[in-house]
Short mmCIF file of C-alpha atoms in Angstrom, two decimals:
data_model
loop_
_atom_site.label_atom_id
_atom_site.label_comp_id
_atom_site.label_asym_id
_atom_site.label_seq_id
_atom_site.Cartn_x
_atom_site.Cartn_y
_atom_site.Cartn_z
CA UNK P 2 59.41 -26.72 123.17
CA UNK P 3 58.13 -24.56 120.41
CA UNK P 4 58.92 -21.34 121.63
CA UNK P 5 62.02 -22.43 123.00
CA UNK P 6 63.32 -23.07 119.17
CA UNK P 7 61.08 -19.80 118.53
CA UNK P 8 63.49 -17.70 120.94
CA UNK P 9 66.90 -18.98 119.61
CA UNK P 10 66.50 -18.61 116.30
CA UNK P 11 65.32 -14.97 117.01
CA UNK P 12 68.45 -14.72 119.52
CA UNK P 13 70.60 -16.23 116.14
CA UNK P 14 69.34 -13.60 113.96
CA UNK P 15 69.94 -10.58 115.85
CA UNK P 16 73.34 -11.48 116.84
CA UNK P 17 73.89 -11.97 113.12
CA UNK P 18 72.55 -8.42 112.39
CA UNK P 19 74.33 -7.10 114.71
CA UNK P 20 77.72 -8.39 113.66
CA UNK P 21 76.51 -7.37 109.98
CA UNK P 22 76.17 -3.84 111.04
CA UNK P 23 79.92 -3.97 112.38
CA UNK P 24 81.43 -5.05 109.44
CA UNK P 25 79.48 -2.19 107.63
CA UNK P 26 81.09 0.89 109.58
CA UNK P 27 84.38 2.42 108.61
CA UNK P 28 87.17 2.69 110.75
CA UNK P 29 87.97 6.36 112.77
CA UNK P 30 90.84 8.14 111.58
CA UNK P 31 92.53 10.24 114.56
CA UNK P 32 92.31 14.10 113.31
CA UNK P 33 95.48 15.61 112.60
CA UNK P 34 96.42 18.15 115.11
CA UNK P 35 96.26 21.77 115.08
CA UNK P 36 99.47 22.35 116.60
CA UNK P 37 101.17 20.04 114.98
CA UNK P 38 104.03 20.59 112.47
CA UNK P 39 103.73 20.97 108.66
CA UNK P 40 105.28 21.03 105.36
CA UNK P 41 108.38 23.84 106.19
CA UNK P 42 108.13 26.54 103.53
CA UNK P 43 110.99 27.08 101.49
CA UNK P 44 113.42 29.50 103.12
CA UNK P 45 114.00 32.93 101.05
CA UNK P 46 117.61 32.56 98.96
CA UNK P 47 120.78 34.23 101.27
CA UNK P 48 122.13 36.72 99.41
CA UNK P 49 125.59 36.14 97.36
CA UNK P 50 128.00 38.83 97.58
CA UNK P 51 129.07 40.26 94.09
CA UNK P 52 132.52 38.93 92.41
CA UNK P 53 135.66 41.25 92.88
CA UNK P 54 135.21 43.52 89.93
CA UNK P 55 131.37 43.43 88.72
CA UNK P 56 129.44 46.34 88.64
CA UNK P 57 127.40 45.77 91.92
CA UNK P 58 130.99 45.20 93.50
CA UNK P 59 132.41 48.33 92.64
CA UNK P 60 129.04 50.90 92.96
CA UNK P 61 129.27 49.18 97.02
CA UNK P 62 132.98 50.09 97.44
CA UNK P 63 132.67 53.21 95.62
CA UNK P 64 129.41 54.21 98.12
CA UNK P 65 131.58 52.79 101.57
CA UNK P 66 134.68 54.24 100.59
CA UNK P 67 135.93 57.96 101.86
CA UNK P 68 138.72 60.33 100.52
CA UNK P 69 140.83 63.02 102.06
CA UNK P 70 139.54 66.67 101.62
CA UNK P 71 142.19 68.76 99.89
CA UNK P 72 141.42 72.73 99.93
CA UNK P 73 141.51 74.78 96.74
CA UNK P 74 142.86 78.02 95.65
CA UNK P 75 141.27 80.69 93.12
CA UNK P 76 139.60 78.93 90.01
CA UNK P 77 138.11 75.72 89.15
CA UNK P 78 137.66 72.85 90.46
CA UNK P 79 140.76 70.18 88.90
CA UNK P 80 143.17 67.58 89.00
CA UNK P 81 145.16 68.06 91.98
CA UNK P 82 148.85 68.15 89.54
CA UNK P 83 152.46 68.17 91.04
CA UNK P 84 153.91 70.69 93.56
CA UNK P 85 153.53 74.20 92.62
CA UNK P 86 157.37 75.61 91.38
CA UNK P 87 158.60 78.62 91.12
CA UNK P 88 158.65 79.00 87.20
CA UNK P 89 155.48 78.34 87.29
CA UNK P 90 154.33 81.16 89.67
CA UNK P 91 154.08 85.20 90.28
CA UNK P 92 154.35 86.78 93.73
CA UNK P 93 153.29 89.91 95.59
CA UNK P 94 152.82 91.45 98.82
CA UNK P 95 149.27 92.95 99.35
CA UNK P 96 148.92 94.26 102.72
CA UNK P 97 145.53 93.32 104.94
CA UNK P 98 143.32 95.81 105.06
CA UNK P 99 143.01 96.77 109.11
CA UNK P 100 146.69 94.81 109.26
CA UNK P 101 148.60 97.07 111.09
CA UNK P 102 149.77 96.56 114.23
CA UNK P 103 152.51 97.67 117.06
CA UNK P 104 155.48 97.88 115.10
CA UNK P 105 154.48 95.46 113.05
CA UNK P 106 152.46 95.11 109.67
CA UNK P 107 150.61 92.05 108.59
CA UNK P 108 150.34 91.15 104.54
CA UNK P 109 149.25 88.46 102.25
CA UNK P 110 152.02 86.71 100.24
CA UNK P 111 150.02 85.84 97.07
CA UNK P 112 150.93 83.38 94.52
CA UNK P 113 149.71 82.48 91.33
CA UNK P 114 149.53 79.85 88.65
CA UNK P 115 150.70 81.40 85.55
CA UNK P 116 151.11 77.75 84.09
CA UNK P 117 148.72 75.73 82.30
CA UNK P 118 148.04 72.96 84.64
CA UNK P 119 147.14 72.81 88.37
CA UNK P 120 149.73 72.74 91.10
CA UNK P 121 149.65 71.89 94.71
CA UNK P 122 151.24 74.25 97.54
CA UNK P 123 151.73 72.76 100.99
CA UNK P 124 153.85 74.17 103.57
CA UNK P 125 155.71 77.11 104.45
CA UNK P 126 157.72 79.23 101.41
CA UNK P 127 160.98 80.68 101.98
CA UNK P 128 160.82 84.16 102.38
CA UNK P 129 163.60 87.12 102.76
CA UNK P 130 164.27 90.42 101.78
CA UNK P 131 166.33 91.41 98.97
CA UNK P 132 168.58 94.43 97.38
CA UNK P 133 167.94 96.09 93.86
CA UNK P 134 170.73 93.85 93.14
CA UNK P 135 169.40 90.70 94.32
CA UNK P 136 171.20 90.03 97.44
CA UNK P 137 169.47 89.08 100.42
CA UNK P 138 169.38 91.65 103.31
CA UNK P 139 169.34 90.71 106.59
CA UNK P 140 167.52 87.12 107.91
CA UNK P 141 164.87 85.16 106.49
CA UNK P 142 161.54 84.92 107.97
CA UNK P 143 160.85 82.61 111.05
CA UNK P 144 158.42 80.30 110.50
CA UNK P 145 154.94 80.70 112.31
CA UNK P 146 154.63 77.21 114.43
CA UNK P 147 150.62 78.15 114.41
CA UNK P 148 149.70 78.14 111.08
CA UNK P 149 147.50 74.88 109.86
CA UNK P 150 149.27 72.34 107.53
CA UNK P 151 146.92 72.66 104.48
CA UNK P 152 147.18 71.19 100.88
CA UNK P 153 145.96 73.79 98.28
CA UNK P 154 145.58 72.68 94.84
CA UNK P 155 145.73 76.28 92.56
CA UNK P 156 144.21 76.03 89.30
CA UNK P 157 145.76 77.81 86.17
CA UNK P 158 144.96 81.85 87.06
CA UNK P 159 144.21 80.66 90.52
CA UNK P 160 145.97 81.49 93.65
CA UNK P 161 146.95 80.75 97.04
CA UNK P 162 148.46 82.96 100.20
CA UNK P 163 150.40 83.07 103.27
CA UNK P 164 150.39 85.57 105.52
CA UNK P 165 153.60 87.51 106.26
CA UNK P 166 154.02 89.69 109.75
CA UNK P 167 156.78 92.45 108.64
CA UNK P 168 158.29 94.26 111.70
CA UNK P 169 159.61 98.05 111.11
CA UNK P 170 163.18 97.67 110.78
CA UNK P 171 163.79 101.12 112.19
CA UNK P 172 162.24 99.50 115.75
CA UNK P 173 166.42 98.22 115.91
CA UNK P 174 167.85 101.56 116.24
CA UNK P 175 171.62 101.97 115.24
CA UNK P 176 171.89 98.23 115.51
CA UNK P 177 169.45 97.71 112.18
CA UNK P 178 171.91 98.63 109.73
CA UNK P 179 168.68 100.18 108.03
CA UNK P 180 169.22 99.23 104.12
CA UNK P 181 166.76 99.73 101.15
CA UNK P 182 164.35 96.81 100.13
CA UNK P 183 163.44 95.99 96.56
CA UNK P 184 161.10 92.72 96.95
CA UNK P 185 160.86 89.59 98.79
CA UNK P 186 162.48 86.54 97.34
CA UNK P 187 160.26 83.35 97.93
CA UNK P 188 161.13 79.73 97.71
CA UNK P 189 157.95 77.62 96.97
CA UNK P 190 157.83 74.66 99.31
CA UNK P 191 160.56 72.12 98.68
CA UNK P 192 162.08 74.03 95.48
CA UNK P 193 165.37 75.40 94.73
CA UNK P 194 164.50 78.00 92.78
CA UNK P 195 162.87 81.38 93.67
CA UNK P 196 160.30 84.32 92.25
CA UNK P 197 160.58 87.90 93.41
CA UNK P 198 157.64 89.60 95.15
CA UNK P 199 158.25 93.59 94.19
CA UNK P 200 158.53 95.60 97.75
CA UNK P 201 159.84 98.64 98.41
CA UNK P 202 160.80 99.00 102.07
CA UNK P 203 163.50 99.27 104.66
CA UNK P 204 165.03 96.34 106.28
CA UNK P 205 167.83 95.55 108.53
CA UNK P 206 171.21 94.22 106.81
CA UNK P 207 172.26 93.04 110.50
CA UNK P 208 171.31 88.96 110.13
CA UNK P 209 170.65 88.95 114.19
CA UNK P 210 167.10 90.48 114.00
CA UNK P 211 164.47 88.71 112.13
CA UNK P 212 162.18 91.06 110.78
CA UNK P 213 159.30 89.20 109.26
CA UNK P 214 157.52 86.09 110.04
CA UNK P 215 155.47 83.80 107.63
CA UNK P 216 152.60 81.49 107.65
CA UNK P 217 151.99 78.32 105.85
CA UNK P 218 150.04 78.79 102.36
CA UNK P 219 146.39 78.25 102.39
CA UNK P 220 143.45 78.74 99.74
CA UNK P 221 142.95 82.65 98.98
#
């Protein structure tokens, strides 16, 4: 009967030490995972484009933006000015060296600034021949349908030319109407008014044959 007693209350106390030692140990805590997600970092600032008219603005459209390439006569570099007239010009024939050809001769038409600001010249110039007195003889010069369409901006003392293809008038026979040639009356592109370009030569007063044709001004 003794060690019955003896038994439980050894049973009692382990069971008691047992629950003792479960109240004592702390409670798991699941790991966090490796692949799961985090804090996000904070995403980099977008950039702002500049207001119309700040610096930054204006340096990008000035960097993106492209102009048009205009050519330039004799001299320095400058302000591209009005179109070229004829007061403000001088003219003369200089003939190509190597320029001759069958029946024909080619030449330079040369023009230049004698004004004090810089002029544009774009297109063909009138050209015919002309009498001591003035008077034109003959036709004016055809226009060549080759030459290239070129804006050239002539500085003060600068120039520009176009080249002229002068046929021998006495090619014409009786027909000519051979008559003496003082200069070469030209007509800057879209102006009225003309400058003389000295010449001695022969030309044909008969209107029927043109004589010279004439290119469109470029930078000399």
């Amino acid at each position: 009967m003794k060690r019955n007693r003896l038994w439980m209350a050894m049973a009692a106390a382990s069971l008691g030490a047992a629950a003792l030692a479960g109240c004592g140990q702390s409670q798991d805590v699941a790991p966090a995972s490796a692949s799961g997600t985090g804090t996000p970092a904070p995403a980099a600032p977008s950039a702002v484009a500049a207001p119309p008219g700040s610096p930054a603005a204006t340096a990008t459209a000035t960097a993106t933006s492209t102009g048009t390439a205009v050519a330039t006569g004799t001299g320095a570099a400058v302000a591209t000015g009005g179109e070229c007239t004829a007061a403000q010009l001088k003219a003369s024939i200089v003939t190509q060296p190597g320029g001759g050809a069958a029946g024909s001769v080619y030449r330079n038409l040369v023009v230049q600034n004698t004004g004090s600001t810089a002029c544009t010249l774009q297109g063909y110039p009138g050209v015919s021949y002309m009498d001591a007195a003035g008077k034109q003889v003959g036709a004016p010069a055809k226009r060549n349908p080759e030459a290239a369409m070129t804006a050239v901006v002539v500085a003060p003392g600068g120039s520009a030319v176009a080249e002229v293809q002068q046929t021998n008038a006495q090619n014409y026979g009786d027909g000519c109407e051979l008559t003496e040639v003082a200069g070469v009356r030209v007509y800057p592109p879209n102006d009225t008014a003309s400058l003389i370009a000295p010449q001695s030569t022969v030309g044909c007063a008969n209107a029927q044959i043109v004589l010279m044709t004439v290119g469109t001004f470029q930078p000399a």
